[in-house]
CSV table of C-alpha atoms in Angstrom, one decimal:
chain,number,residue,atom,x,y,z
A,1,UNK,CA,93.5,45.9,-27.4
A,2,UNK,CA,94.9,44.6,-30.9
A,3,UNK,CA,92.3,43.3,-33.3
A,4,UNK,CA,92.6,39.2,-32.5
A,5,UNK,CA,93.6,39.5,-28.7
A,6,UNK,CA,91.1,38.3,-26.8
A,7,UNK,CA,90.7,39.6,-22.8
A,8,UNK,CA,92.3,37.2,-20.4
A,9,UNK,CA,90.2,37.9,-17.5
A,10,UNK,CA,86.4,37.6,-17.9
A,11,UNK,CA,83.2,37.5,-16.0
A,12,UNK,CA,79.8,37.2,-16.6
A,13,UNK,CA,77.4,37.6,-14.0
A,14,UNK,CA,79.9,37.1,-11.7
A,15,UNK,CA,81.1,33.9,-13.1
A,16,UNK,CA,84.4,33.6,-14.5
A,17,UNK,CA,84.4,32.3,-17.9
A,18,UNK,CA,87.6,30.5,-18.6
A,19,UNK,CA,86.8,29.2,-22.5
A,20,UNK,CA,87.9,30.7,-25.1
A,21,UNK,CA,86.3,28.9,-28.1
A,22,UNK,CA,87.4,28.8,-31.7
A,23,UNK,CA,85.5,28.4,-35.0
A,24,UNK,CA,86.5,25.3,-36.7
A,25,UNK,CA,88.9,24.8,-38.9
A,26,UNK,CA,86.2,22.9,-41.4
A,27,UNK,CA,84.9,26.2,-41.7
A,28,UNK,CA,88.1,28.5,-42.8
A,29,UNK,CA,87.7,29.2,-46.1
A,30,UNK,CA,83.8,31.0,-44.6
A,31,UNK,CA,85.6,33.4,-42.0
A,32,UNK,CA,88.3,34.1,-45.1
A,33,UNK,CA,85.8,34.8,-47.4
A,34,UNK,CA,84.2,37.3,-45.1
A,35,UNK,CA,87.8,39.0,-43.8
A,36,UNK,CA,87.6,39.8,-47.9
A,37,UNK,CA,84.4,41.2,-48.8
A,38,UNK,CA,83.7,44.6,-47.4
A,39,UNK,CA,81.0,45.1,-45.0
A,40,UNK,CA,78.7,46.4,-47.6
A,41,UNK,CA,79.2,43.4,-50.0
A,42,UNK,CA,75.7,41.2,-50.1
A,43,UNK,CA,77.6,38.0,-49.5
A,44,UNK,CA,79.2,39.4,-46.3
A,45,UNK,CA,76.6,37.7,-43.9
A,46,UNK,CA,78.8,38.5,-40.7
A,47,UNK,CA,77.9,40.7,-38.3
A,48,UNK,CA,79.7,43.9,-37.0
A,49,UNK,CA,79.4,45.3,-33.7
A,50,UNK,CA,76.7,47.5,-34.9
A,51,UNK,CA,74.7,44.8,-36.3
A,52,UNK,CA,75.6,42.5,-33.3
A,53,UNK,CA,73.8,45.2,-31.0
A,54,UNK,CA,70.3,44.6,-32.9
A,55,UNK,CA,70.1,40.7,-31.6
A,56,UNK,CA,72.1,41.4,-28.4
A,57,UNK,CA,69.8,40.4,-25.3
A,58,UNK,CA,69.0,42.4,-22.2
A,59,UNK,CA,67.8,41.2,-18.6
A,60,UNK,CA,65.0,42.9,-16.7
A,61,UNK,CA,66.8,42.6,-13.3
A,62,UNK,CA,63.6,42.6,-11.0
A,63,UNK,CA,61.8,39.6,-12.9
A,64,UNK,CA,64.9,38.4,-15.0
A,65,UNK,CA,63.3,38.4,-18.0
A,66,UNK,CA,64.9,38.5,-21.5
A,67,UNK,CA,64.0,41.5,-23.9
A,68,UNK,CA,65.2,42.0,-26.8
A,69,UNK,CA,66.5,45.7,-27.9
A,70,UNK,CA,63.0,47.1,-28.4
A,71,UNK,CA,62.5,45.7,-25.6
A,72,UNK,CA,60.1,42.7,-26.6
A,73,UNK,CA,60.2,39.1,-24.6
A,74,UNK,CA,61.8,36.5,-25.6
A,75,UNK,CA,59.9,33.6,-26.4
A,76,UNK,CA,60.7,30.1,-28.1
A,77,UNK,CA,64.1,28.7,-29.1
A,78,UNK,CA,66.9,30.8,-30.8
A,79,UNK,CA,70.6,30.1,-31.5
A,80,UNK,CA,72.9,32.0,-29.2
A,81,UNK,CA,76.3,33.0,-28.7
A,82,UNK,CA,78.0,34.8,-25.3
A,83,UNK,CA,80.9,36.7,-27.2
A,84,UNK,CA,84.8,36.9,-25.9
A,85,UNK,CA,85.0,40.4,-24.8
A,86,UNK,CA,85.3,42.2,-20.9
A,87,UNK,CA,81.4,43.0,-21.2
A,88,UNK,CA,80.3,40.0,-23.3
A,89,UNK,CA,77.2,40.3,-24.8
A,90,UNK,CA,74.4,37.5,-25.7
A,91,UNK,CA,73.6,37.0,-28.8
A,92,UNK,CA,70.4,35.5,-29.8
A,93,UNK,CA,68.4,34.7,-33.4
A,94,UNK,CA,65.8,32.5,-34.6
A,95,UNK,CA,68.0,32.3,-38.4
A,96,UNK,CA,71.5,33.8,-37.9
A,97,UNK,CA,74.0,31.1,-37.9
A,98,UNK,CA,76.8,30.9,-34.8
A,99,UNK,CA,79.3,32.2,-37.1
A,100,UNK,CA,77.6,34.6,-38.5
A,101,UNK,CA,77.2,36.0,-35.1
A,102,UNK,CA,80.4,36.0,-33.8
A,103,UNK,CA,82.1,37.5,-36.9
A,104,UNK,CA,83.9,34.7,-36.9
A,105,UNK,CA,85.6,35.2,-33.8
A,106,UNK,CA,86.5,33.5,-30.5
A,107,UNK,CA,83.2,33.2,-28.3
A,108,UNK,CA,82.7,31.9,-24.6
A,109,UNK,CA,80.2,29.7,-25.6
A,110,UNK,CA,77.5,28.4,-28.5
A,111,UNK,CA,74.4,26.6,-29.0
A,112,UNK,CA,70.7,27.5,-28.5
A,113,UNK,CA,68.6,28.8,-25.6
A,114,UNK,CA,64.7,28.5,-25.1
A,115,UNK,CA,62.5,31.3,-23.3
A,116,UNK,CA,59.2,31.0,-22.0
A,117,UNK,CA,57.4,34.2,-22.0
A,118,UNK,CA,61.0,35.7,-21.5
A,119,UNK,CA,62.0,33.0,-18.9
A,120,UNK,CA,65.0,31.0,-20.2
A,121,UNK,CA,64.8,27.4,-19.7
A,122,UNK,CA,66.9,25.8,-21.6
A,123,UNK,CA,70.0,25.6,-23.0
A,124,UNK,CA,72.1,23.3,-25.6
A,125,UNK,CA,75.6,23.2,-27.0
A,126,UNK,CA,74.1,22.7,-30.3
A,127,UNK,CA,76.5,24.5,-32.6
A,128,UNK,CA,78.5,22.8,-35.7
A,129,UNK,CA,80.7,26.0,-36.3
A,130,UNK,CA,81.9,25.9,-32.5
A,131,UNK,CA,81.3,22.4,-31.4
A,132,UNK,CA,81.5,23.6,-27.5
A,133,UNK,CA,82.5,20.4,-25.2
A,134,UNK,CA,80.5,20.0,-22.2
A,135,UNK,CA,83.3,21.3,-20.2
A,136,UNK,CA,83.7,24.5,-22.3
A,137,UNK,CA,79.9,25.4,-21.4
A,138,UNK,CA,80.0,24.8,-18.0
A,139,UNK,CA,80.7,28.6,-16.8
A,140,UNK,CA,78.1,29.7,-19.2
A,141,UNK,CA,75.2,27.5,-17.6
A,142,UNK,CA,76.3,28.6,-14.4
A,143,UNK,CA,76.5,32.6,-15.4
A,144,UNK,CA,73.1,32.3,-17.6
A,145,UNK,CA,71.4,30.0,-14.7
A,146,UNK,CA,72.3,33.6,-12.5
A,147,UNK,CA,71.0,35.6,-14.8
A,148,UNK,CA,67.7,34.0,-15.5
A,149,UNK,CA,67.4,34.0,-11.9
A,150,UNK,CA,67.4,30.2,-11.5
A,151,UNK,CA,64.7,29.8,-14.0
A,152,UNK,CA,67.0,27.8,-16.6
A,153,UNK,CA,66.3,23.5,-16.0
A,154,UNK,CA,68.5,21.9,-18.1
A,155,UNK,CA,70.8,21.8,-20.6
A,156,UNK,CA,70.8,19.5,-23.7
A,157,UNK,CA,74.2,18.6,-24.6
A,158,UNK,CA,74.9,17.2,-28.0
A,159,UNK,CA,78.8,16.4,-27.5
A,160,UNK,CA,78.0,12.4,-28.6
A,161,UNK,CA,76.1,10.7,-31.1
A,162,UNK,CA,73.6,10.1,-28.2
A,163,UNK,CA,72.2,13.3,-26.9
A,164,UNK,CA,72.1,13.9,-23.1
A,165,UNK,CA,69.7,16.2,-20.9
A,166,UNK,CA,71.5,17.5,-17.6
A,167,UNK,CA,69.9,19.5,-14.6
A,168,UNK,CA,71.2,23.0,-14.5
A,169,UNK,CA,70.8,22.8,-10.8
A,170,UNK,CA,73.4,20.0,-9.8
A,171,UNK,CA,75.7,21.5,-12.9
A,172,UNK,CA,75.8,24.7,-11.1
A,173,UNK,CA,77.1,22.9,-7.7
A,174,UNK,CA,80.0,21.2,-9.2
A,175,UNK,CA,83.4,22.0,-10.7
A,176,UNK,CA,83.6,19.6,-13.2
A,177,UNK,CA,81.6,18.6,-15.6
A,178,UNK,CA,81.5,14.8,-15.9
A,179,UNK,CA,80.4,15.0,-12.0
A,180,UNK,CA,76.9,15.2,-12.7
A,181,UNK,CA,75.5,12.0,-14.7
A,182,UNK,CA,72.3,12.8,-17.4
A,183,UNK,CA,68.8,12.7,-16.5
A,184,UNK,CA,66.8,9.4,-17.4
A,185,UNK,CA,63.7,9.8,-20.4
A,186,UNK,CA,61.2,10.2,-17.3
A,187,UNK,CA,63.0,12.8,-15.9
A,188,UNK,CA,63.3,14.5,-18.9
A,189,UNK,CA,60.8,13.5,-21.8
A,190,UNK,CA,61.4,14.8,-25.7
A,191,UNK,CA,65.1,13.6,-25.6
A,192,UNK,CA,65.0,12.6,-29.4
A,193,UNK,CA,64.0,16.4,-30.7
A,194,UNK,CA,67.2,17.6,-32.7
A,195,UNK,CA,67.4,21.0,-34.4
A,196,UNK,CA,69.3,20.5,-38.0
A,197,UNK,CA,69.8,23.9,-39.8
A,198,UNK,CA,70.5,22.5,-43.2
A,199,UNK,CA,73.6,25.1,-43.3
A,200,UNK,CA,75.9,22.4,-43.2
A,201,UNK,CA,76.0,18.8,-44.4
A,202,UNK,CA,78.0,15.4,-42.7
A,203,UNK,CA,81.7,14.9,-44.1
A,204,UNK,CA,83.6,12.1,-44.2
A,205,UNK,CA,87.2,10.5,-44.6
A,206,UNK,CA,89.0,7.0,-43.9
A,207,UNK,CA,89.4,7.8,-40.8
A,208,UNK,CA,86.6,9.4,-39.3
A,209,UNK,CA,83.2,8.0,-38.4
A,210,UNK,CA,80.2,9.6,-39.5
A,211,UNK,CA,77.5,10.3,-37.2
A,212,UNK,CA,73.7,8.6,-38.3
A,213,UNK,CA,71.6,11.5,-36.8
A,214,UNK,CA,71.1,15.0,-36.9
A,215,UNK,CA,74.0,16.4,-35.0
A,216,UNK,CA,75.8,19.1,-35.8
A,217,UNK,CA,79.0,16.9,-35.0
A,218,UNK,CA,81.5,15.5,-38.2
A,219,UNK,CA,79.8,18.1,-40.5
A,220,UNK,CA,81.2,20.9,-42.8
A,221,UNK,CA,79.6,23.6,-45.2
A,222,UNK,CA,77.8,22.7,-48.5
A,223,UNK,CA,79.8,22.0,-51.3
A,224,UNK,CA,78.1,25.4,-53.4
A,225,UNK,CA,79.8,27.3,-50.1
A,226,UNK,CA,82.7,26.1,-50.4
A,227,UNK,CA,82.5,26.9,-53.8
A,228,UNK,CA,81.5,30.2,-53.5
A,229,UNK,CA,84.1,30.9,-51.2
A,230,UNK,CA,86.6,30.2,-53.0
A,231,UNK,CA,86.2,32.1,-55.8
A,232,UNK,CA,85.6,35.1,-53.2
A,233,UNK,CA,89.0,34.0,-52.0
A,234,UNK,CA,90.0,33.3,-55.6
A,235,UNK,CA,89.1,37.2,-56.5
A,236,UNK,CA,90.4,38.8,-54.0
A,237,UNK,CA,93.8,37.2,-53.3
A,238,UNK,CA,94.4,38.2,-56.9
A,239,UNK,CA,93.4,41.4,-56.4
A,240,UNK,CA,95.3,41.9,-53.1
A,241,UNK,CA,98.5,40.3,-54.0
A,242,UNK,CA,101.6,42.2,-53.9
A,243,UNK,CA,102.7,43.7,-57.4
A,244,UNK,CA,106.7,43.2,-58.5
A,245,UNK,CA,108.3,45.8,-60.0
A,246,UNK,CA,111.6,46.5,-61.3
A,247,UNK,CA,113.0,46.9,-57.8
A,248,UNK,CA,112.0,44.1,-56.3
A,249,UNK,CA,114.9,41.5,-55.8
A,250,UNK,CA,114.1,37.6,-56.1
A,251,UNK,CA,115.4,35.3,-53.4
A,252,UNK,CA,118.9,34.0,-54.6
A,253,UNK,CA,119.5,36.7,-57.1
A,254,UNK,CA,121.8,39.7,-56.7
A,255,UNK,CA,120.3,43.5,-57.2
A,256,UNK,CA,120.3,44.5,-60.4
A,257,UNK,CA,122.7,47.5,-60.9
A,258,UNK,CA,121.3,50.4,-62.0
A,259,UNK,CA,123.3,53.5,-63.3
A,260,UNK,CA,124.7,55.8,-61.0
């Protein structure tokens, strides 16, 4: 498969996963910056595959617990993403950024997931690199509620100013998203508890409407990224950029005769 097809056909505990999400475009000049450096650089923070396969997550299929690769339980809340690949893999760390993650690349979903002594419970879109709709996540809640063997409650979607707590159950019986309405602050207590990384910071024009809380929504990286990728960029478009020489020919001229 060429380097940026993605597979067409996908499943995940037998659930076909039909998003295919994309970074967003606030955060270009990051994923350029990283195509640069080599994999050695300090400043490359992305992950290969080989570095993807130390915070990749494993289920115990008899209790459908999460380990990680030494084989340790899960416990507490990490970010996570479900990678775009035939065998995806899950992704999971308690300080790694989404993007970071990915490599940059396509995923099938994004947010954050929290175990219980290895027992998932519950799951958000929470991701400002991403921004997964509702709809996008849907497959994933319904392959990760199989795989944590129905332990996984509800999912905590951050896709409006407001956030909203759904039940994974009634998501899993429907084909549509907006078919399932949010639980009420009884049914689900702690509705106000936002995760804010600090990696990136809100952003605003004219014409867009900044949100007053702590979602990732409307936000972009720090100025002193954005500034340090672009001299990365800077360095090494400079460096990469094709040399003219005597032979080259400029658009609208004629070659220059040489002797015979």
């Amino acid at each position: 498969m060429a380097r940026h097809e993605y597979p067409s056909h996908i499943q995940y505990f037998g659930q076909k996963m039909k998003s295919r999400i994309s970074l967003k475009p606030e955060f270009k000049n990051e994923r350029k910056a990283m195509r640069y450096l080599p994999e050695s650089d300090a400043n490359n923070v992305y992950l290969d595959k080989e570095k993807q396969k130390k915070h990749t997550i494993q289920w115990l299929d008899e209790e459908n617990l999460a380990v990680d690769r030494k084989g340790l339980i899960l416990s507490g809340e990490y970010t996570f993403i479900l990678t775009c690949e035939e065998e995806p893999k899950l992704i999971c760390s308690a300080n790694l950024h989404h993007s970071y993650m990915a490599n940059g690349k396509k995923i099938l979903a994004s947010g954050s997931l929290t175990f219980e002594r290895g027992k998932l419970v519950k799951i958000s879109n929470n991701s400002g690199h991403y921004r997964p709709t509702d709809d996008e996540m849907l497959d994933a809640i319904k392959a990760l509620y199989i795989a944590s063997g129905g332990s996984l409650k509800t999912y905590k979607s951050f896709s409006t100013t407001e956030q909203h707590v759904y039940s994974v159950k009634q998501l899993f019986a429907v084909e549509h998203f907006n078919e399932v309405s949010p639980l009420s602050e009884e049914e689900s207590p702690n509705l106000s508890e936002v995760i804010d990384s600090g990696y990136d910071i809100v952003i605003a024009s004219k014409n867009t409407k900044v949100p007053q809380d702590n979602s990732r929504y409307g936000k972009g990286l720090k100025q002193e990224l954005e500034l340090l990728y672009g001299k990365i960029i800077t360095k090494y478009s400079a460096l990469y950029a094709p040399i003219k020489t005597h032979d080259s020919v400029d658009a609208g001229q004629s070659p220059i005769n040489t002797p015979g």
